[in-house]
Amino acid sequence: MRCIADTAPGRTEAPVPSDRPSARLRGFRPDDVVPIAAIVEEALHERYDPSLYGSLSAEWPDGFLVAVDADDRPVGFLLGVTQVPGEARVLMFAVERDHRARGVGALLMDAFLAASRGRGFQRATLEVRVSNATAIRFYARYGYSVVDLLRSYYSDGENGYQMARPV
Ligand SMILES: CC(C)(COP(=O)(O)OP(=O)(O)OC[C@H]1O[C@@H](n2cnc3c(N)ncnc32)[C@H](O)[C@@H]1OP(=O)(O)O)[C@@H](O)C(=O)NCCC(=O)NCCS
């Protein structure tokens, strides 16, 4: 499956400093599908069959992390999959626009790497549009480095980078 952890080309957003508390994490629940699909549409500009979320969650429940606000409403998520032996892959990763630059993404990535270690994976991978400077900077800060250029990887023809780091 083509990696869908991405956003539209040319979109960048500056982090807005904020002292508001970050979200807390929990696992995916079936009633998260609607709010998560809304985040996917807003942040990743994609729409998927709602059943996709449940079926991927069933394959690796600990790899599907949901960040929720004080009312238990999803404000971000990271969906990890395990398609290659020994590897965890970030398939989708997004935080609601109003909740970015407050550490929610870091919370999700830390938990994803911990879950990957818990499963004994050696490597974490992801794909990102070459234009997605915000995400590339975030991943680089997390020790991911570019391991491959994926030519015309996205449906609109944009190239992607595959990035990876040891777990
Ligand atoms: C990539 C993404 C998930 C990161 O989520 P996030 O919640 O903004 O991540 P964080 O808040 O942990 O970190 C983002 C930045 O804010 C900074 N930050 C974190 N908490 C902060 C705070 N309280 N005040 C100010 N800045 C803060 C971080 O240092 C980080 O800086 P960087 O831009 O140099 O990396 C988010 O930008 C997003 O959803 N983008 C759109 C979808 C997308 O591109 N997904 C990835 C596709 S491959």
PDB file of C-alpha atoms and ligand atoms in Angstrom:
ATOM      1  CA  MET A   1       0.000   0.000   0.000  1.00  0.00           C
ATOM      2  CA  ARG A   2       1.254   3.476  -0.837  1.00  0.00           C
ATOM      3  CA  CYS A   3       2.092   5.414   2.272  1.00  0.00           C
ATOM      4  CA  ILE A   4      -0.650   7.851   3.099  1.00  0.00           C
ATOM      5  CA  ALA A   5       1.154   9.671   5.859  1.00  0.00           C
ATOM      6  CA  ASP A   6       1.368  12.910   4.026  1.00  0.00           C
ATOM      7  CA  THR A   7      -0.110  16.297   3.380  1.00  0.00           C
ATOM      8  CA  ALA A   8      -0.689  18.384   0.284  1.00  0.00           C
ATOM      9  CA  PRO A   9       2.323  19.956  -1.399  1.00  0.00           C
ATOM     10  CA  GLY A  10       3.437  23.435  -0.511  1.00  0.00           C
ATOM     11  CA  ARG A  11       1.753  23.537   2.873  1.00  0.00           C
ATOM     12  CA  THR A  12       3.841  24.590   5.804  1.00  0.00           C
ATOM     13  CA  GLU A  13       2.808  26.022   9.092  1.00  0.00           C
ATOM     14  CA  ALA A  14       4.893  27.825  11.634  1.00  0.00           C
ATOM     15  CA  PRO A  15       4.691  26.437  15.152  1.00  0.00           C
ATOM     16  CA  VAL A  16       2.653  28.734  17.358  1.00  0.00           C
ATOM     17  CA  PRO A  17       4.050  28.810  20.893  1.00  0.00           C
ATOM     18  CA  SER A  18       1.488  27.784  23.430  1.00  0.00           C
ATOM     19  CA  ASP A  19       1.438  26.898  27.096  1.00  0.00           C
ATOM     20  CA  ARG A  20      -1.747  24.887  26.847  1.00  0.00           C
ATOM     21  CA  PRO A  21      -1.485  21.344  28.178  1.00  0.00           C
ATOM     22  CA  SER A  22      -0.894  18.619  25.694  1.00  0.00           C
ATOM     23  CA  ALA A  23      -3.272  15.845  24.941  1.00  0.00           C
ATOM     24  CA  ARG A  24      -3.164  12.410  26.489  1.00  0.00           C
ATOM     25  CA  LEU A  25      -2.817   9.189  24.545  1.00  0.00           C
ATOM     26  CA  ARG A  26      -4.994   6.123  24.363  1.00  0.00           C
ATOM     27  CA  GLY A  27      -5.627   3.327  21.904  1.00  0.00           C
ATOM     28  CA  PHE A  28      -7.956   3.477  18.916  1.00  0.00           C
ATOM     29  CA  ARG A  29     -11.665   2.785  19.468  1.00  0.00           C
ATOM     30  CA  PRO A  30     -14.285   2.188  16.773  1.00  0.00           C
ATOM     31  CA  ASP A  31     -16.070   5.450  17.590  1.00  0.00           C
ATOM     32  CA  ASP A  32     -12.850   7.334  16.731  1.00  0.00           C
ATOM     33  CA  VAL A  33     -13.367   6.638  13.029  1.00  0.00           C
ATOM     34  CA  VAL A  34     -15.431   9.751  12.310  1.00  0.00           C
ATOM     35  CA  PRO A  35     -13.179  12.280  14.098  1.00  0.00           C
ATOM     36  CA  ILE A  36     -10.024  10.617  12.758  1.00  0.00           C
ATOM     37  CA  ALA A  37     -11.406  10.641   9.225  1.00  0.00           C
ATOM     38  CA  ALA A  38     -12.020  14.382   9.681  1.00  0.00           C
ATOM     39  CA  ILE A  39      -8.375  14.909  10.737  1.00  0.00           C
ATOM     40  CA  VAL A  40      -7.226  12.860   7.741  1.00  0.00           C
ATOM     41  CA  GLU A  41      -9.306  14.984   5.407  1.00  0.00           C
ATOM     42  CA  GLU A  42      -8.138  18.278   6.891  1.00  0.00           C
ATOM     43  CA  ALA A  43      -4.462  17.444   7.422  1.00  0.00           C
ATOM     44  CA  LEU A  44      -3.723  14.784   4.820  1.00  0.00           C
ATOM     45  CA  HIS A  45      -6.338  15.704   2.198  1.00  0.00           C
ATOM     46  CA  GLU A  46      -7.435  12.121   1.815  1.00  0.00           C
ATOM     47  CA  ARG A  47     -10.599  10.100   2.304  1.00  0.00           C
ATOM     48  CA  TYR A  48     -10.531   6.389   2.993  1.00  0.00           C
ATOM     49  CA  ASP A  49     -13.074   3.674   3.479  1.00  0.00           C
ATOM     50  CA  PRO A  50     -13.946   3.929   7.197  1.00  0.00           C
ATOM     51  CA  SER A  51     -13.405   0.184   7.615  1.00  0.00           C
ATOM     52  CA  LEU A  52      -9.684   0.691   6.891  1.00  0.00           C
ATOM     53  CA  TYR A  53      -9.041   2.104  10.366  1.00  0.00           C
ATOM     54  CA  GLY A  54     -10.577  -0.830  12.208  1.00  0.00           C
ATOM     55  CA  SER A  55      -8.876  -3.449  10.079  1.00  0.00           C
ATOM     56  CA  LEU A  56      -5.419  -1.861  10.435  1.00  0.00           C
ATOM     57  CA  SER A  57      -5.967  -1.457  14.172  1.00  0.00           C
ATOM     58  CA  ALA A  58      -6.752  -5.152  14.461  1.00  0.00           C
ATOM     59  CA  GLU A  59      -3.396  -6.018  12.872  1.00  0.00           C
ATOM     60  CA  TRP A  60      -1.345  -4.058  15.429  1.00  0.00           C
ATOM     61  CA  PRO A  61      -3.542  -2.468  18.110  1.00  0.00           C
ATOM     62  CA  ASP A  62      -0.604  -0.901  20.009  1.00  0.00           C
ATOM     63  CA  GLY A  63       0.577   0.778  16.816  1.00  0.00           C
ATOM     64  CA  PHE A  64      -2.585   2.874  16.460  1.00  0.00           C
ATOM     65  CA  LEU A  65      -2.245   5.732  18.910  1.00  0.00           C
ATOM     66  CA  VAL A  66      -4.863   8.404  19.439  1.00  0.00           C
ATOM     67  CA  ALA A  67      -4.221  11.742  21.162  1.00  0.00           C
ATOM     68  CA  VAL A  68      -7.336  13.085  22.863  1.00  0.00           C
ATOM     69  CA  ASP A  69      -8.249  16.361  24.537  1.00  0.00           C
ATOM     70  CA  ALA A  70      -9.787  16.738  28.007  1.00  0.00           C
ATOM     71  CA  ASP A  71     -13.183  15.692  26.589  1.00  0.00           C
ATOM     72  CA  ASP A  72     -11.703  12.505  25.106  1.00  0.00           C
ATOM     73  CA  ARG A  73     -12.048  13.943  21.602  1.00  0.00           C
ATOM     74  CA  PRO A  74      -9.311  12.866  19.146  1.00  0.00           C
ATOM     75  CA  VAL A  75      -6.998  15.751  18.179  1.00  0.00           C
ATOM     76  CA  GLY A  76      -4.292  13.688  16.508  1.00  0.00           C
ATOM     77  CA  PHE A  77      -3.222  10.151  15.788  1.00  0.00           C
ATOM     78  CA  LEU A  78      -0.423   7.989  14.521  1.00  0.00           C
ATOM     79  CA  LEU A  79      -1.248   4.782  12.684  1.00  0.00           C
ATOM     80  CA  GLY A  80       1.649   2.362  12.539  1.00  0.00           C
ATOM     81  CA  VAL A  81       1.667  -0.826  10.507  1.00  0.00           C
ATOM     82  CA  THR A  82       3.913  -3.872  10.332  1.00  0.00           C
ATOM     83  CA  GLN A  83       4.338  -4.977   6.748  1.00  0.00           C
ATOM     84  CA  VAL A  84       8.027  -5.901   6.696  1.00  0.00           C
ATOM     85  CA  PRO A  85       9.532  -8.267   9.284  1.00  0.00           C
ATOM     86  CA  GLY A  86      11.429  -6.348  11.966  1.00  0.00           C
ATOM     87  CA  GLU A  87      10.057  -2.989  10.807  1.00  0.00           C
ATOM     88  CA  ALA A  88       7.394  -0.607  12.023  1.00  0.00           C
ATOM     89  CA  ARG A  89       6.061   1.833   9.462  1.00  0.00           C
ATOM     90  CA  VAL A  90       4.247   5.108  10.041  1.00  0.00           C
ATOM     91  CA  LEU A  91       1.338   4.901   7.636  1.00  0.00           C
ATOM     92  CA  MET A  92      -0.598   7.965   8.804  1.00  0.00           C
ATOM     93  CA  PHE A  93       0.373  10.692  11.235  1.00  0.00           C
ATOM     94  CA  ALA A  94      -1.483  13.938  11.770  1.00  0.00           C
ATOM     95  CA  VAL A  95      -2.472  16.440  14.418  1.00  0.00           C
ATOM     96  CA  GLU A  96      -5.431  18.787  14.103  1.00  0.00           C
ATOM     97  CA  ARG A  97      -4.248  22.178  12.902  1.00  0.00           C
ATOM     98  CA  ASP A  98      -5.263  24.035  16.082  1.00  0.00           C
ATOM     99  CA  HIS A  99      -3.374  21.558  18.239  1.00  0.00           C
ATOM    100  CA  ARG A 100      -0.042  21.574  16.410  1.00  0.00           C
ATOM    101  CA  ALA A 101       3.234  22.839  17.885  1.00  0.00           C
ATOM    102  CA  ARG A 102       2.183  21.901  21.402  1.00  0.00           C
ATOM    103  CA  GLY A 103       4.006  18.628  21.647  1.00  0.00           C
ATOM    104  CA  VAL A 104       1.132  16.343  20.592  1.00  0.00           C
ATOM    105  CA  GLY A 105       3.112  14.996  17.651  1.00  0.00           C
ATOM    106  CA  ALA A 106       6.072  14.308  19.941  1.00  0.00           C
ATOM    107  CA  LEU A 107       3.817  12.471  22.376  1.00  0.00           C
ATOM    108  CA  LEU A 108       2.551  10.282  19.542  1.00  0.00           C
ATOM    109  CA  MET A 109       5.983   9.610  18.074  1.00  0.00           C
ATOM    110  CA  ASP A 110       7.499   8.751  21.466  1.00  0.00           C
ATOM    111  CA  ALA A 111       4.695   6.258  22.114  1.00  0.00           C
ATOM    112  CA  PHE A 112       4.998   4.775  18.630  1.00  0.00           C
ATOM    113  CA  LEU A 113       8.734   4.181  19.091  1.00  0.00           C
ATOM    114  CA  ALA A 114       8.086   2.658  22.528  1.00  0.00           C
ATOM    115  CA  ALA A 115       5.435   0.347  21.051  1.00  0.00           C
ATOM    116  CA  SER A 116       7.867  -0.595  18.277  1.00  0.00           C
ATOM    117  CA  ARG A 117      10.557  -1.423  20.821  1.00  0.00           C
ATOM    118  CA  GLY A 118       7.970  -3.435  22.750  1.00  0.00           C
ATOM    119  CA  ARG A 119       7.363  -5.540  19.653  1.00  0.00           C
ATOM    120  CA  GLY A 120      11.084  -6.048  19.148  1.00  0.00           C
ATOM    121  CA  PHE A 121      11.263  -4.135  15.863  1.00  0.00           C
ATOM    122  CA  GLN A 122      14.699  -2.981  14.766  1.00  0.00           C
ATOM    123  CA  ARG A 123      13.735  -0.202  12.366  1.00  0.00           C
ATOM    124  CA  ALA A 124      11.034   2.434  11.887  1.00  0.00           C
ATOM    125  CA  THR A 125      10.230   3.809   8.451  1.00  0.00           C
ATOM    126  CA  LEU A 126       7.922   6.352   6.854  1.00  0.00           C
ATOM    127  CA  GLU A 127       7.365   8.240   3.623  1.00  0.00           C
ATOM    128  CA  VAL A 128       6.921  11.968   3.258  1.00  0.00           C
ATOM    129  CA  ARG A 129       6.457  14.431   0.426  1.00  0.00           C
ATOM    130  CA  VAL A 130       9.691  16.210  -0.461  1.00  0.00           C
ATOM    131  CA  SER A 131       7.791  19.500  -0.011  1.00  0.00           C
ATOM    132  CA  ASN A 132       6.601  18.761   3.527  1.00  0.00           C
ATOM    133  CA  ALA A 133       9.336  20.702   5.289  1.00  0.00           C
ATOM    134  CA  THR A 134       7.525  20.791   8.628  1.00  0.00           C
ATOM    135  CA  ALA A 135       7.215  17.029   8.845  1.00  0.00           C
ATOM    136  CA  ILE A 136      10.739  16.395   7.502  1.00  0.00           C
ATOM    137  CA  ARG A 137      12.176  18.684  10.200  1.00  0.00           C
ATOM    138  CA  PHE A 138      10.087  16.920  12.840  1.00  0.00           C
ATOM    139  CA  TYR A 139      11.297  13.495  11.691  1.00  0.00           C
ATOM    140  CA  ALA A 140      14.915  14.614  11.463  1.00  0.00           C
ATOM    141  CA  ARG A 141      14.712  15.808  15.045  1.00  0.00           C
ATOM    142  CA  TYR A 142      13.569  12.301  15.882  1.00  0.00           C
ATOM    143  CA  GLY A 143      16.614  10.737  14.282  1.00  0.00           C
ATOM    144  CA  TYR A 144      15.000   9.705  11.010  1.00  0.00           C
ATOM    145  CA  SER A 145      17.162  10.202   7.955  1.00  0.00           C
ATOM    146  CA  VAL A 146      16.409   9.987   4.264  1.00  0.00           C
ATOM    147  CA  VAL A 147      17.220   6.536   2.912  1.00  0.00           C
ATOM    148  CA  ASP A 148      15.585   6.712  -0.507  1.00  0.00           C
ATOM    149  CA  LEU A 149      14.072   9.090  -3.034  1.00  0.00           C
ATOM    150  CA  LEU A 150      10.738   7.742  -4.244  1.00  0.00           C
ATOM    151  CA  ARG A 151      10.161   9.209  -7.684  1.00  0.00           C
ATOM    152  CA  SER A 152       6.558  10.213  -8.504  1.00  0.00           C
ATOM    153  CA  TYR A 153       5.492   8.441  -5.353  1.00  0.00           C
ATOM    154  CA  TYR A 154       2.342  10.482  -4.860  1.00  0.00           C
ATOM    155  CA  SER A 155      -0.699  10.436  -7.076  1.00  0.00           C
ATOM    156  CA  ASP A 156      -0.094  14.032  -8.183  1.00  0.00           C
ATOM    157  CA  GLY A 157       3.429  13.091  -9.321  1.00  0.00           C
ATOM    158  CA  GLU A 158       5.367  14.574  -6.417  1.00  0.00           C
ATOM    159  CA  ASN A 159       8.448  12.718  -5.244  1.00  0.00           C
ATOM    160  CA  GLY A 160       8.643  11.309  -1.741  1.00  0.00           C
ATOM    161  CA  TYR A 161      11.434  10.549   0.654  1.00  0.00           C
ATOM    162  CA  GLN A 162      11.584   7.314   2.511  1.00  0.00           C
ATOM    163  CA  MET A 163      13.008   8.046   5.961  1.00  0.00           C
ATOM    164  CA  ALA A 164      14.118   5.526   8.562  1.00  0.00           C
ATOM    165  CA  ARG A 165      15.744   5.226  11.953  1.00  0.00           C
ATOM    166  CA  PRO A 166      16.805   2.394  14.216  1.00  0.00           C
ATOM    167  CA  VAL A 167      14.311   1.539  16.912  1.00  0.00           C
TER     168      VAL A 167
HETATM  169  C1  LIG B   1       3.896  16.667  11.491  1.00  0.00           C
HETATM  170  C2  LIG B   1       2.867  16.883  12.612  1.00  0.00           C
HETATM  171  C3  LIG B   1       2.119  15.600  12.884  1.00  0.00           C
HETATM  172  C4  LIG B   1       3.642  17.296  13.891  1.00  0.00           C
HETATM  173  O1  LIG B   1       2.681  17.395  14.964  1.00  0.00           O
HETATM  174  P1  LIG B   1       2.808  18.514  16.103  1.00  0.00           P
HETATM  175  O2  LIG B   1       1.803  18.191  17.145  1.00  0.00           O
HETATM  176  O3  LIG B   1       2.776  19.864  15.523  1.00  0.00           O
HETATM  177  O4  LIG B   1       4.276  18.182  16.653  1.00  0.00           O
HETATM  178  P2  LIG B   1       5.026  18.849  17.900  1.00  0.00           P
HETATM  179  O5  LIG B   1       4.185  19.910  18.511  1.00  0.00           O
HETATM  180  O6  LIG B   1       5.483  17.742  18.777  1.00  0.00           O
HETATM  181  O7  LIG B   1       6.309  19.460  17.214  1.00  0.00           O
HETATM  182  C5  LIG B   1       6.170  20.406  16.168  1.00  0.00           C
HETATM  183  C6  LIG B   1       7.085  21.601  16.414  1.00  0.00           C
HETATM  184  O8  LIG B   1       6.519  22.401  17.439  1.00  0.00           O
HETATM  185  C7  LIG B   1       7.496  22.626  18.454  1.00  0.00           C
HETATM  186  N1  LIG B   1       6.786  22.662  19.724  1.00  0.00           N
HETATM  187  C8  LIG B   1       6.338  21.607  20.417  1.00  0.00           C
HETATM  188  N2  LIG B   1       5.736  22.037  21.547  1.00  0.00           N
HETATM  189  C9  LIG B   1       5.789  23.387  21.527  1.00  0.00           C
HETATM  190  C10 LIG B   1       5.322  24.418  22.391  1.00  0.00           C
HETATM  191  N3  LIG B   1       4.668  24.154  23.520  1.00  0.00           N
HETATM  192  N4  LIG B   1       5.528  25.700  22.015  1.00  0.00           N
HETATM  193  C11 LIG B   1       6.180  25.980  20.878  1.00  0.00           C
HETATM  194  N5  LIG B   1       6.638  25.059  20.010  1.00  0.00           N
HETATM  195  C12 LIG B   1       6.457  23.788  20.347  1.00  0.00           C
HETATM  196  C13 LIG B   1       8.429  21.468  18.369  1.00  0.00           C
HETATM  197  O9  LIG B   1       9.707  21.811  18.877  1.00  0.00           O
HETATM  198  C14 LIG B   1       8.452  21.211  16.890  1.00  0.00           C
HETATM  199  O10 LIG B   1       9.416  22.019  16.257  1.00  0.00           O
HETATM  200  P3  LIG B   1       9.993  21.668  14.787  1.00  0.00           P
HETATM  201  O11 LIG B   1       9.012  22.320  13.851  1.00  0.00           O
HETATM  202  O12 LIG B   1      11.325  22.266  14.761  1.00  0.00           O
HETATM  203  O13 LIG B   1       9.988  20.161  14.615  1.00  0.00           O
HETATM  204  C15 LIG B   1       1.898  18.039  12.259  1.00  0.00           C
HETATM  205  O14 LIG B   1       2.632  19.138  11.807  1.00  0.00           O
HETATM  206  C16 LIG B   1       0.852  17.677  11.201  1.00  0.00           C
HETATM  207  O15 LIG B   1      -0.179  17.084  11.521  1.00  0.00           O
HETATM  208  N6  LIG B   1       1.115  18.073   9.949  1.00  0.00           N
HETATM  209  C17 LIG B   1       0.158  17.844   8.856  1.00  0.00           C
HETATM  210  C18 LIG B   1       0.096  16.382   8.469  1.00  0.00           C
HETATM  211  C19 LIG B   1       1.461  15.854   8.136  1.00  0.00           C
HETATM  212  O16 LIG B   1       2.252  16.494   7.452  1.00  0.00           O
HETATM  213  N7  LIG B   1       1.739  14.645   8.649  1.00  0.00           N
HETATM  214  C20 LIG B   1       2.998  13.968   8.411  1.00  0.00           C
HETATM  215  C21 LIG B   1       2.993  13.407   7.047  1.00  0.00           C
HETATM  216  S1  LIG B   1       4.411  12.419   6.629  1.00  0.00           S
END
